[in-house]
PDB file of C-alpha atoms in Angstrom:
ATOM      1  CA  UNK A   1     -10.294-106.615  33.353  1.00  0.00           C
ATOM      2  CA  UNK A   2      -8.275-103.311  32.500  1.00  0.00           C
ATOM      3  CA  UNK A   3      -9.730-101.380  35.466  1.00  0.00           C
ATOM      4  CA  UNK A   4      -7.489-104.603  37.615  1.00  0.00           C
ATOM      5  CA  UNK A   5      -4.382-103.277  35.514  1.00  0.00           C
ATOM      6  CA  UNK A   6      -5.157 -99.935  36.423  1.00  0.00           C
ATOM      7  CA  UNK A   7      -5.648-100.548  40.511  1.00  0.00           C
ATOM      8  CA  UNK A   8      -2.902-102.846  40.482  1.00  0.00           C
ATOM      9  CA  UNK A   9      -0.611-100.170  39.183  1.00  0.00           C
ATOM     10  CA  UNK A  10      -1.982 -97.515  42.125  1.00  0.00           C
ATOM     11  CA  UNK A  11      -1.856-100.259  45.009  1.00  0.00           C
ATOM     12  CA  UNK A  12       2.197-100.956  44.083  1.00  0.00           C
ATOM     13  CA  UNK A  13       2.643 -97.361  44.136  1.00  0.00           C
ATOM     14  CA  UNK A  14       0.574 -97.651  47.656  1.00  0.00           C
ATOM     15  CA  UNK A  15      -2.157 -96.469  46.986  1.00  0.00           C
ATOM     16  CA  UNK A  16      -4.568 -98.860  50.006  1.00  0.00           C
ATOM     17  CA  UNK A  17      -7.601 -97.850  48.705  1.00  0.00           C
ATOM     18  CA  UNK A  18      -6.647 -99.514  45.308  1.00  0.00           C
ATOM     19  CA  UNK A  19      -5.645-102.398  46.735  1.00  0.00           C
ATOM     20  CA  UNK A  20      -9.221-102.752  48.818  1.00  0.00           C
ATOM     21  CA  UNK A  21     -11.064-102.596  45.435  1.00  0.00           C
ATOM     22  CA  UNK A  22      -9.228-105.713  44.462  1.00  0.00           C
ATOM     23  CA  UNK A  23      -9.800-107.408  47.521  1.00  0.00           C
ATOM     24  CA  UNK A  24     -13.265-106.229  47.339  1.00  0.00           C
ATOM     25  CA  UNK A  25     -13.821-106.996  43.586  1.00  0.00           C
ATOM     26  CA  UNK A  26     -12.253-110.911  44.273  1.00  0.00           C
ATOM     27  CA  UNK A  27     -13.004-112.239  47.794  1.00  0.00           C
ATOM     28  CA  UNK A  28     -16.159-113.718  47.112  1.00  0.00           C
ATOM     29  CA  UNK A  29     -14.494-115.899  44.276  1.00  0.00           C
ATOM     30  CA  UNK A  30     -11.416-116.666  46.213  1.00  0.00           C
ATOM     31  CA  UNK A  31     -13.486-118.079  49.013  1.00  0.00           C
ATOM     32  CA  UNK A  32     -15.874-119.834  46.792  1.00  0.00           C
ATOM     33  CA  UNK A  33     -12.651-121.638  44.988  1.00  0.00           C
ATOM     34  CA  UNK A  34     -11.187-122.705  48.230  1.00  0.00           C
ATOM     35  CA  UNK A  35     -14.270-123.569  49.460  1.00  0.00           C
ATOM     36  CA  UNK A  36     -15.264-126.082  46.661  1.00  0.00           C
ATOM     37  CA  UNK A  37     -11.990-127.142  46.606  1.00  0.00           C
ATOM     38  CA  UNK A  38     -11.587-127.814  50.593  1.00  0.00           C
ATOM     39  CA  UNK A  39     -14.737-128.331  51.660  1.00  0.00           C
ATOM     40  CA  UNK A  40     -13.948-126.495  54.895  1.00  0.00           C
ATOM     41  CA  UNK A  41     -15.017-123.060  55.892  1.00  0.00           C
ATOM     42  CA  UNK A  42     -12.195-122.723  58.185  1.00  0.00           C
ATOM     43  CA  UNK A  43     -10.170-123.982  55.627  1.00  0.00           C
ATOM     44  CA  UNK A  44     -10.941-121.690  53.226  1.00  0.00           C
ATOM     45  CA  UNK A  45     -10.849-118.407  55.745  1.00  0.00           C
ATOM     46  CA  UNK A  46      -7.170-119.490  56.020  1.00  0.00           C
ATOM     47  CA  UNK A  47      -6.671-119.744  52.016  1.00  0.00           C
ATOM     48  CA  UNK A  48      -8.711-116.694  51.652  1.00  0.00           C
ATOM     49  CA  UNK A  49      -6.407-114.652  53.900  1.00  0.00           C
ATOM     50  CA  UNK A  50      -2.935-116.477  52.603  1.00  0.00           C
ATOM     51  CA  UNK A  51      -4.134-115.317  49.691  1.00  0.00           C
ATOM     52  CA  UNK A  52      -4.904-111.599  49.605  1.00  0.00           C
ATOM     53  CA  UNK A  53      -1.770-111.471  52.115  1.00  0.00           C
ATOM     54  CA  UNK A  54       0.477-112.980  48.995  1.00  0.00           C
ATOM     55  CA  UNK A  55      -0.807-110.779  46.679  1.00  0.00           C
ATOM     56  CA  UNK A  56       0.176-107.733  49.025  1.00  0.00           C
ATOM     57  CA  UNK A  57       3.488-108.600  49.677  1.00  0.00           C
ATOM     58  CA  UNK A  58       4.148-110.113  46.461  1.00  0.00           C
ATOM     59  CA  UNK A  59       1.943-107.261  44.778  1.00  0.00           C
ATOM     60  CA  UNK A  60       5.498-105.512  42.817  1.00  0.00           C
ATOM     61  CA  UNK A  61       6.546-109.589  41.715  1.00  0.00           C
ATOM     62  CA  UNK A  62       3.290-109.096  39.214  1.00  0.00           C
ATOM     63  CA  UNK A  63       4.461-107.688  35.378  1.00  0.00           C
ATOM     64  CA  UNK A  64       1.510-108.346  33.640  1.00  0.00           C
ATOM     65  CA  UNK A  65       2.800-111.270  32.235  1.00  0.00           C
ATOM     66  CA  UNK A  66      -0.484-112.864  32.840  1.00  0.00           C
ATOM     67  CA  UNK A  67      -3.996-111.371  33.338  1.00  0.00           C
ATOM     68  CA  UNK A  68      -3.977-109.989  37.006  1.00  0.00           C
ATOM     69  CA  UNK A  69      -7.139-112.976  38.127  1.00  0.00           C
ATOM     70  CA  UNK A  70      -4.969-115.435  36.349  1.00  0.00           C
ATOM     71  CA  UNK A  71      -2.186-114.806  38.560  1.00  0.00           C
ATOM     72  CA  UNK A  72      -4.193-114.302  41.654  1.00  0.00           C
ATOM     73  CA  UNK A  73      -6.385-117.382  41.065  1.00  0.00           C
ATOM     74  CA  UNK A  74      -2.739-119.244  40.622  1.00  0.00           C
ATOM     75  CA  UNK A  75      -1.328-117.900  43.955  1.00  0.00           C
ATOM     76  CA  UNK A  76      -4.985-118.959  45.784  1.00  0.00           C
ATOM     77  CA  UNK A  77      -5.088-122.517  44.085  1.00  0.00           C
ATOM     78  CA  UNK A  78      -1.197-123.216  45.490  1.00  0.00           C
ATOM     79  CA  UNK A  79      -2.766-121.943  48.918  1.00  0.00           C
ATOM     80  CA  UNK A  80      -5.530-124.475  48.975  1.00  0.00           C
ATOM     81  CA  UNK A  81      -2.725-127.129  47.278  1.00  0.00           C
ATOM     82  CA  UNK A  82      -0.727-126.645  50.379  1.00  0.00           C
ATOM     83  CA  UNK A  83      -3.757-127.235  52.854  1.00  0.00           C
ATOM     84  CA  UNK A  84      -4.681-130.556  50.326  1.00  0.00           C
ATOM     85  CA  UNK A  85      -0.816-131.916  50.992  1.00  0.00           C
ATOM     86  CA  UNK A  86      -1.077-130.789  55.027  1.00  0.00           C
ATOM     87  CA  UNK A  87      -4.199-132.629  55.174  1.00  0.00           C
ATOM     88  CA  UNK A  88      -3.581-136.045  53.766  1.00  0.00           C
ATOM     89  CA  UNK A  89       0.400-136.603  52.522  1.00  0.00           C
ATOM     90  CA  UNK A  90       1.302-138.244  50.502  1.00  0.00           C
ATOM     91  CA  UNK A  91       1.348-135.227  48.589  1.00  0.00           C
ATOM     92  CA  UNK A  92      -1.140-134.833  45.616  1.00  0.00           C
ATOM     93  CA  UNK A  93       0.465-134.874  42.112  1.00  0.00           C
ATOM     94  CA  UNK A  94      -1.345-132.867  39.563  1.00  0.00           C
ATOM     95  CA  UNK A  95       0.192-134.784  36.935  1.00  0.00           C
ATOM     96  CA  UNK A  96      -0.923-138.139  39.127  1.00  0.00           C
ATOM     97  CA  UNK A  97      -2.136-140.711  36.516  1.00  0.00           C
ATOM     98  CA  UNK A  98      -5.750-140.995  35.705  1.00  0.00           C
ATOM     99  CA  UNK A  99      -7.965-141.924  38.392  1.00  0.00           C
ATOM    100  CA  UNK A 100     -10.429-144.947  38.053  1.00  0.00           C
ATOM    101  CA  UNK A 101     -12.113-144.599  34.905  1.00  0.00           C
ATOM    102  CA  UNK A 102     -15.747-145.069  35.860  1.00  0.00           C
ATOM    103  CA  UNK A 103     -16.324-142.063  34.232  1.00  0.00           C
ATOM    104  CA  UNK A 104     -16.394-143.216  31.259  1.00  0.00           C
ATOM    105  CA  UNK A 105     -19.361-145.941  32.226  1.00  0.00           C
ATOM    106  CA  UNK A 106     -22.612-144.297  31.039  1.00  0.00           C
ATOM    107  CA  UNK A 107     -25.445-144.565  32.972  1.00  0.00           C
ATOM    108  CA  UNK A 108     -27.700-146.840  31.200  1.00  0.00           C
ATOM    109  CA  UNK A 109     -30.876-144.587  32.152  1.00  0.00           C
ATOM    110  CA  UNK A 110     -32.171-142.107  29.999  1.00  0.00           C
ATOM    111  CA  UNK A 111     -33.273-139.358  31.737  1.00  0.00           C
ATOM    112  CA  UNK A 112     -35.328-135.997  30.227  1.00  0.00           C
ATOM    113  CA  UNK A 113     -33.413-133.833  33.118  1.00  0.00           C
ATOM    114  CA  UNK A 114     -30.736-132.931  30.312  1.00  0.00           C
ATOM    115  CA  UNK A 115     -33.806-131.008  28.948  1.00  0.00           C
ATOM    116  CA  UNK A 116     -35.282-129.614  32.098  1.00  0.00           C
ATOM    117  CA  UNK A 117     -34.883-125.719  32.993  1.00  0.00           C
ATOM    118  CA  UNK A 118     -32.220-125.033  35.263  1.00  0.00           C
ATOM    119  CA  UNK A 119     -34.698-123.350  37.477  1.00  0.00           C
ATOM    120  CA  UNK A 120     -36.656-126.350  37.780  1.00  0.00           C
ATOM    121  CA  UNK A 121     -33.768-127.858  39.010  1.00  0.00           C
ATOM    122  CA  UNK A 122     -31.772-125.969  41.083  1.00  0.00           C
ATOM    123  CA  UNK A 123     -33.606-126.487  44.288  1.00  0.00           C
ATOM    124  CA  UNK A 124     -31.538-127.545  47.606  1.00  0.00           C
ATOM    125  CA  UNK A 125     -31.910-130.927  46.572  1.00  0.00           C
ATOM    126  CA  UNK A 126     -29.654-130.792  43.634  1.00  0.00           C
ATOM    127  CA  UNK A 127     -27.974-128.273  45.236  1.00  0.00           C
ATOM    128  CA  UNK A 128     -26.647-130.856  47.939  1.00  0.00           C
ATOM    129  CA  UNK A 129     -26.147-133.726  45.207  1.00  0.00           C
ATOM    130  CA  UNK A 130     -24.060-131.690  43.351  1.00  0.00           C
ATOM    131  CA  UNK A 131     -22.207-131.010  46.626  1.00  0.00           C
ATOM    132  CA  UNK A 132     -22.026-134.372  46.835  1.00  0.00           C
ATOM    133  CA  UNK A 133     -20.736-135.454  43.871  1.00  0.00           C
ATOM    134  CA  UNK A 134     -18.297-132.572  43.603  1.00  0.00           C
ATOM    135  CA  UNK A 135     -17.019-134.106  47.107  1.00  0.00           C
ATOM    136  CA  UNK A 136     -16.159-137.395  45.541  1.00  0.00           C
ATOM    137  CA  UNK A 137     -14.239-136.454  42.468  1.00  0.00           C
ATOM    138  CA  UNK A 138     -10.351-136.741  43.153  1.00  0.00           C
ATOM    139  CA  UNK A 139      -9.092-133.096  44.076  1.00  0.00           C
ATOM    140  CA  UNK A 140      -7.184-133.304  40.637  1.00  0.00           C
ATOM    141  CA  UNK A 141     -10.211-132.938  38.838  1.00  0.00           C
ATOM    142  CA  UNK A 142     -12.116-131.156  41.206  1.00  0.00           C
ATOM    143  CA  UNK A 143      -9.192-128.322  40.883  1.00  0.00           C
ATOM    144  CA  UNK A 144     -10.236-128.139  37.083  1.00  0.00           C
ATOM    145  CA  UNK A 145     -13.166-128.230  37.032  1.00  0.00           C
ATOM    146  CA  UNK A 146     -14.048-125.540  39.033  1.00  0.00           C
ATOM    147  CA  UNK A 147     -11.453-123.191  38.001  1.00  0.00           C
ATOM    148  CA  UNK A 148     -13.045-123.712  34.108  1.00  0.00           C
ATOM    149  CA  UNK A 149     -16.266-124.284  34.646  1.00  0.00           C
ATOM    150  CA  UNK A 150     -17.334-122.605  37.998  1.00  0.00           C
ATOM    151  CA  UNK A 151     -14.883-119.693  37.919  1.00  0.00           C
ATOM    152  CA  UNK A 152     -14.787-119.797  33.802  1.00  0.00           C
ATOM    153  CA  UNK A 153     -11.372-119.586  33.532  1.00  0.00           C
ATOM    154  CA  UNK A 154     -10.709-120.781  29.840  1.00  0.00           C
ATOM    155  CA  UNK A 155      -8.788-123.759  29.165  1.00  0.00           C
ATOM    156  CA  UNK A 156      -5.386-121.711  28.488  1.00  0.00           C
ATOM    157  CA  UNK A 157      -5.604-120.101  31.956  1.00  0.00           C
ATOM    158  CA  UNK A 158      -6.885-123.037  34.051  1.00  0.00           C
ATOM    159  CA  UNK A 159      -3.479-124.750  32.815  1.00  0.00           C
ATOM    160  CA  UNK A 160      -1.533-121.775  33.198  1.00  0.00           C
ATOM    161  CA  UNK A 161      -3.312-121.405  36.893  1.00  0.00           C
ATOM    162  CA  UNK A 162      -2.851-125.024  37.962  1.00  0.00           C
ATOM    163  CA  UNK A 163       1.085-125.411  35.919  1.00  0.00           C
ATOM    164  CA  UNK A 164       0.153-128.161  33.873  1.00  0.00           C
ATOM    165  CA  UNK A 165      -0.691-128.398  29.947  1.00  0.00           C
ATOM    166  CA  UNK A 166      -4.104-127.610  27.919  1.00  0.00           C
ATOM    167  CA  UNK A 167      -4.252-131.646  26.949  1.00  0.00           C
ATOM    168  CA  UNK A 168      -4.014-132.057  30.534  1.00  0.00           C
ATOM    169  CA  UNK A 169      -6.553-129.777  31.617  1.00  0.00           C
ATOM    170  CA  UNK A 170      -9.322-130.926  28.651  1.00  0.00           C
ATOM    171  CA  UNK A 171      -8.724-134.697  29.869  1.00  0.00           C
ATOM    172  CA  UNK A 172      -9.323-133.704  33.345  1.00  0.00           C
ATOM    173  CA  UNK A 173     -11.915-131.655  32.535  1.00  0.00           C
ATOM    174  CA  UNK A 174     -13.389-134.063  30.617  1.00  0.00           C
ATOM    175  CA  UNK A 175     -14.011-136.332  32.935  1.00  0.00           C
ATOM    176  CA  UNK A 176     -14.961-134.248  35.985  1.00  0.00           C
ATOM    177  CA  UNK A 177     -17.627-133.032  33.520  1.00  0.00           C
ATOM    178  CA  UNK A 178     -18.436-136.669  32.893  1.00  0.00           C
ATOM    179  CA  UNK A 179     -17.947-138.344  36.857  1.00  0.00           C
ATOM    180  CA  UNK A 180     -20.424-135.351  38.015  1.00  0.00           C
ATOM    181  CA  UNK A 181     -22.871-135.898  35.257  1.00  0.00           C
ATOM    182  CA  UNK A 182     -23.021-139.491  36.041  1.00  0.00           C
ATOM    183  CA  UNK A 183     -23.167-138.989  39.751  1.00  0.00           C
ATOM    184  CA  UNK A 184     -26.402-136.724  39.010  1.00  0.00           C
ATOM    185  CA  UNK A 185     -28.201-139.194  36.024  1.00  0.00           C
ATOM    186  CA  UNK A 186     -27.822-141.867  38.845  1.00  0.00           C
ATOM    187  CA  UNK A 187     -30.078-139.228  41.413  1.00  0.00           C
ATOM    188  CA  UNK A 188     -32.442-138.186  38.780  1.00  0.00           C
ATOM    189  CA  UNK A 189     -33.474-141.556  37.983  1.00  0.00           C
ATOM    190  CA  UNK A 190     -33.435-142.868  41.680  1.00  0.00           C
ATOM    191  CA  UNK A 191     -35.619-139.448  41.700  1.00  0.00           C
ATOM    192  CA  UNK A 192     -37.831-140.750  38.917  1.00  0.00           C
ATOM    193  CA  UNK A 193     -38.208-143.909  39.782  1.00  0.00           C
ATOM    194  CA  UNK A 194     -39.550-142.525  43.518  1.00  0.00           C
ATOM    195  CA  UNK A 195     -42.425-139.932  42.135  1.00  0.00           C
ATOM    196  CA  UNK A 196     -43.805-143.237  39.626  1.00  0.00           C
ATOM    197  CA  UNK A 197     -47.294-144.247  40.849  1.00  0.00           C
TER     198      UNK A 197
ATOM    199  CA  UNK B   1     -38.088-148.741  15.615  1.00  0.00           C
ATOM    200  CA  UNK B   2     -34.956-149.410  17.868  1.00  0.00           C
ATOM    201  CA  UNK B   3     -31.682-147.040  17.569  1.00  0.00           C
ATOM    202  CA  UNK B   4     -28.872-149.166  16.704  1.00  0.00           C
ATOM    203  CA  UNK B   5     -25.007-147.841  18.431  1.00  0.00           C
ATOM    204  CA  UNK B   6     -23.014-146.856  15.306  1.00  0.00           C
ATOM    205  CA  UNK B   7     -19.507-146.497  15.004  1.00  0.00           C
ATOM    206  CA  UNK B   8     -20.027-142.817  15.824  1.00  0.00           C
ATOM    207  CA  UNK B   9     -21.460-142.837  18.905  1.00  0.00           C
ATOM    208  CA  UNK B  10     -18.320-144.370  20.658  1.00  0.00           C
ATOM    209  CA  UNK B  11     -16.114-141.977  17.964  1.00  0.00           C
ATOM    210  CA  UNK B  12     -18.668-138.890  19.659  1.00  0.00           C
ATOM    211  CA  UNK B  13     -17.829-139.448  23.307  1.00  0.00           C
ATOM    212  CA  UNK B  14     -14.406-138.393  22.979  1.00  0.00           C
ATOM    213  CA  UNK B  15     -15.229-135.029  21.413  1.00  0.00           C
ATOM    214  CA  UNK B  16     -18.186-134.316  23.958  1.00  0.00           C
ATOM    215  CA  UNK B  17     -16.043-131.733  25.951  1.00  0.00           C
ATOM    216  CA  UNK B  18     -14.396-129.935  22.932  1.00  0.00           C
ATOM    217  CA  UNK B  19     -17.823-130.071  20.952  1.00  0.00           C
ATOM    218  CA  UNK B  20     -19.531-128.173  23.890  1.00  0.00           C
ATOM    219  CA  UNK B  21     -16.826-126.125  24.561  1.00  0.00           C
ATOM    220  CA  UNK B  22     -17.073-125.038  20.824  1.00  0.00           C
ATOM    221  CA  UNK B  23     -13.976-126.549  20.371  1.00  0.00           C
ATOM    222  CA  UNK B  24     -13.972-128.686  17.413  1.00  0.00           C
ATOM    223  CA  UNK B  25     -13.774-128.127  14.216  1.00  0.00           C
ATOM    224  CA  UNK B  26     -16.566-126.866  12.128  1.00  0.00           C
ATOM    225  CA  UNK B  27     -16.787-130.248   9.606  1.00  0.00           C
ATOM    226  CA  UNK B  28     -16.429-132.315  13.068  1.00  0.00           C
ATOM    227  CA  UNK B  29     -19.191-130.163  14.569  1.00  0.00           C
ATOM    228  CA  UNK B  30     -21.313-130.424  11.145  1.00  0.00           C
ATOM    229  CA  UNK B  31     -20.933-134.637  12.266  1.00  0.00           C
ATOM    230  CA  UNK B  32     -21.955-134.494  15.405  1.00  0.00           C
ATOM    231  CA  UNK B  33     -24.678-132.333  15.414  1.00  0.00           C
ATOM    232  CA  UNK B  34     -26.111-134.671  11.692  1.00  0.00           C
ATOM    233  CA  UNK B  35     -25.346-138.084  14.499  1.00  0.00           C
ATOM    234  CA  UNK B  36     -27.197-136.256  17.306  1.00  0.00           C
ATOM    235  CA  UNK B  37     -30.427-135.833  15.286  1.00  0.00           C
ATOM    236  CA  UNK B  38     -30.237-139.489  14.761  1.00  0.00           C
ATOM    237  CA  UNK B  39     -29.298-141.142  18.158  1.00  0.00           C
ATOM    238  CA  UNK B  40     -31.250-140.066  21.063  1.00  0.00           C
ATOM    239  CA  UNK B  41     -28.887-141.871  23.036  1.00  0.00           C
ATOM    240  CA  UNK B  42     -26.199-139.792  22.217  1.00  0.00           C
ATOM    241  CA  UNK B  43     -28.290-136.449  22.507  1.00  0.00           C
ATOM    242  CA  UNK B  44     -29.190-137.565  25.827  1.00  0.00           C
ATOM    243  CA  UNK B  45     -25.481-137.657  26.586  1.00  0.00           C
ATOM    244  CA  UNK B  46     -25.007-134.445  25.435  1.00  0.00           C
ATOM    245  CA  UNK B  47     -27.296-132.550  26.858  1.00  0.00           C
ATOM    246  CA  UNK B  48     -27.128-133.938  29.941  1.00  0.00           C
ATOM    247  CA  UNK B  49     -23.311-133.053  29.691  1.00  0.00           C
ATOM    248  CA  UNK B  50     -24.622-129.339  29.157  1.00  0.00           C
ATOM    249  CA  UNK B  51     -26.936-129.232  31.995  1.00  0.00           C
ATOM    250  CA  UNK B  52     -24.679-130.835  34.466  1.00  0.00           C
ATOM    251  CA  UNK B  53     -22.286-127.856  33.360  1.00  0.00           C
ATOM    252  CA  UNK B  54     -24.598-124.900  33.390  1.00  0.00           C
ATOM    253  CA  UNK B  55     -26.179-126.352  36.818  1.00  0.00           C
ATOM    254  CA  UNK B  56     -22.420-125.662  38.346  1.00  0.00           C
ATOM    255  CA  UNK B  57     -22.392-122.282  36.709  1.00  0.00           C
ATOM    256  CA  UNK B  58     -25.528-121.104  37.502  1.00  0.00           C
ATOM    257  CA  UNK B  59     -25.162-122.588  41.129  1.00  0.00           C
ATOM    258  CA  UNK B  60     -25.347-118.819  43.885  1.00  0.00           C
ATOM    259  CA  UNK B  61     -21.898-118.439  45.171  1.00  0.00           C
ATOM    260  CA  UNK B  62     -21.385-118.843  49.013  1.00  0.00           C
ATOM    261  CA  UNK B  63     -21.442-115.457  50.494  1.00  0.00           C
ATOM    262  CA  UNK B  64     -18.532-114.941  52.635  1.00  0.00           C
ATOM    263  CA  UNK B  65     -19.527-114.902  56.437  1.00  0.00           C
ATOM    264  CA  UNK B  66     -19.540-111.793  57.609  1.00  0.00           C
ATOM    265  CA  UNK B  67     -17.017-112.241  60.214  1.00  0.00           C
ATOM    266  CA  UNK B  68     -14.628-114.187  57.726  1.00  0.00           C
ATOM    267  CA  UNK B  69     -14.553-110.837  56.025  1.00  0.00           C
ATOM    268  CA  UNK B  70     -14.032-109.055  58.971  1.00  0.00           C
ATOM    269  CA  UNK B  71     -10.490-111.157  60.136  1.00  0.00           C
ATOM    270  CA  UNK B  72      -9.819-110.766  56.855  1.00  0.00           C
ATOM    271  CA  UNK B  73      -9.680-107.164  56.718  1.00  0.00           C
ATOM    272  CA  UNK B  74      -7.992-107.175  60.748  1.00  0.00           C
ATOM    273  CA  UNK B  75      -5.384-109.262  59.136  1.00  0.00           C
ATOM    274  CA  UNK B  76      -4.465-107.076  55.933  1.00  0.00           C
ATOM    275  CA  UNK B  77      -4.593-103.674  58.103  1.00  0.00           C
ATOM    276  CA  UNK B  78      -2.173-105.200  60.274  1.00  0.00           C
ATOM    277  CA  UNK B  79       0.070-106.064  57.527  1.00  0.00           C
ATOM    278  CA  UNK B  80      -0.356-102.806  55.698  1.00  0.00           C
ATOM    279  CA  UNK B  81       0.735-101.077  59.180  1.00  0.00           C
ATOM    280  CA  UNK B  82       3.950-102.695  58.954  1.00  0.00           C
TER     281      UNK B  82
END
């Protein structure tokens, strides 16, 4: 967004109240991406504050180079990276080869949900299996997925985010888009099957 | 009458992403979307592809605890004192 440029410029001249706005304009998705990612509030508090305190000490390192959320989102995915390696070495490898393919396995059911309004859906049902199934796919695919489809990052800048390349990211994506749509056909028709006479 | 799997419908999987990412080309698009009016099967792939995607999207964001927010802002102070 050009009004980032423009408070990034004020807040490395020192201007606080610049730097606030960003903070203000970007917590919420910070936490949200380390939160999805971690699964840990306290986890994500800590990411969440590495984070904004990287950006202000590091604040004169950014050139523009890249779009200012691009570069932010980088230096808060490498925060929650670190707190995946601390958590469970050995350390995960981005470029790791493909996990199990279930994926790929389509569920034989055919549901109508693909059909079904979004608000019909979205009650805290769903909401907690699609916790769930976020929870089980491999933190590789987890990290793209939600930086291009939660925080709609495009393809580019989820690969320039996460340092790896675009056919990279659309195979991950691919089948974290797949594993989580698979994981939810198998609720909807244990769902379906439960409300039949 | 019983849908028989073509050819296409294995070719089709591997452009799901790309094809609803708007990603493919517009005589590879002009194929899937002719197979998807045939094969139910495959158009109940792909749109439950595109609901499992929007659901994520459309899912509220957590709103940061209020007291998260607050050490937040204790911890930034203190390094903008410095």
């Amino acid at each position: 967004m050009d009004t980032d440029i423009a408070w990034v410029h004020a807040a490395q001249r020192g201007d606080t109240r610049a730097f606030a706005q960003l903070v203000e304009r970007y917590e919420s998705r910070v936490y949200n991406l380390a939160l999805k990612m971690l699964r840990d509030p306290q986890d994500a508090e800590d990411v969440l504050q590495e984070t904004f305190l990287s950006v202000f000490r590091h604040l004169n390192d950014f050139h523009g180079d890249a779009t200012f959320s691009t570069w932010l989102y980088r230096i808060a995915t490498n925060a929650a990276l670190m707190k995946l390696r601390a958590r469970k070495p050995p350390p995960l490898s981005l470029d790791a080869p493909a996990e199990s393919e279930e994926a790929n396995a389509l569920p034989r059911e055919v549901a109508d949900w693909g059909i079904m309004p979004e608000e019909a859906l979205l009650n805290d049902e769903v909401r907690a299996q699609m916790d769930a199934a976020m929870d089980a796919l491999p933190e590789s695919l987890r990290m793209v997925f939600v930086l291009r489809d939660v925080e709609g990052l495009s393809v580019q800048e989820t690969a320039e985010v996460l340092g790896i390349s675009v056919p990279n990211v659309k195979t991950r994506l691919h089948r974290a888009r797949l594993a989580l749509r698979n994981q939810l056909a198998a609720y909807f028709a244990r769902a379906g099957e439960k409300s039949k006479p | 009458m019983t849908h028989q799997h073509t050819v296409l419908c294995g070719e089709l999987r591997g452009y799901l992403s790309d094809y609803l990412d708007g990603a493919v080309q517009e005589a590879v698009c002009r194929e899937i979307e002719k197979h998807l009016a045939e094969c139910p099967d495959c158009r109940v792939q792909v749109d439950t592809l595109k609901k499992t995607i929007t659901l994520y999207r459309l899912a509220p964001r957590e709103e940061v605890p209020a007291e998260t927010h607050v050490r937040l802002w204790k911890v930034l102070e203190l390094e903008m004192s410095h």
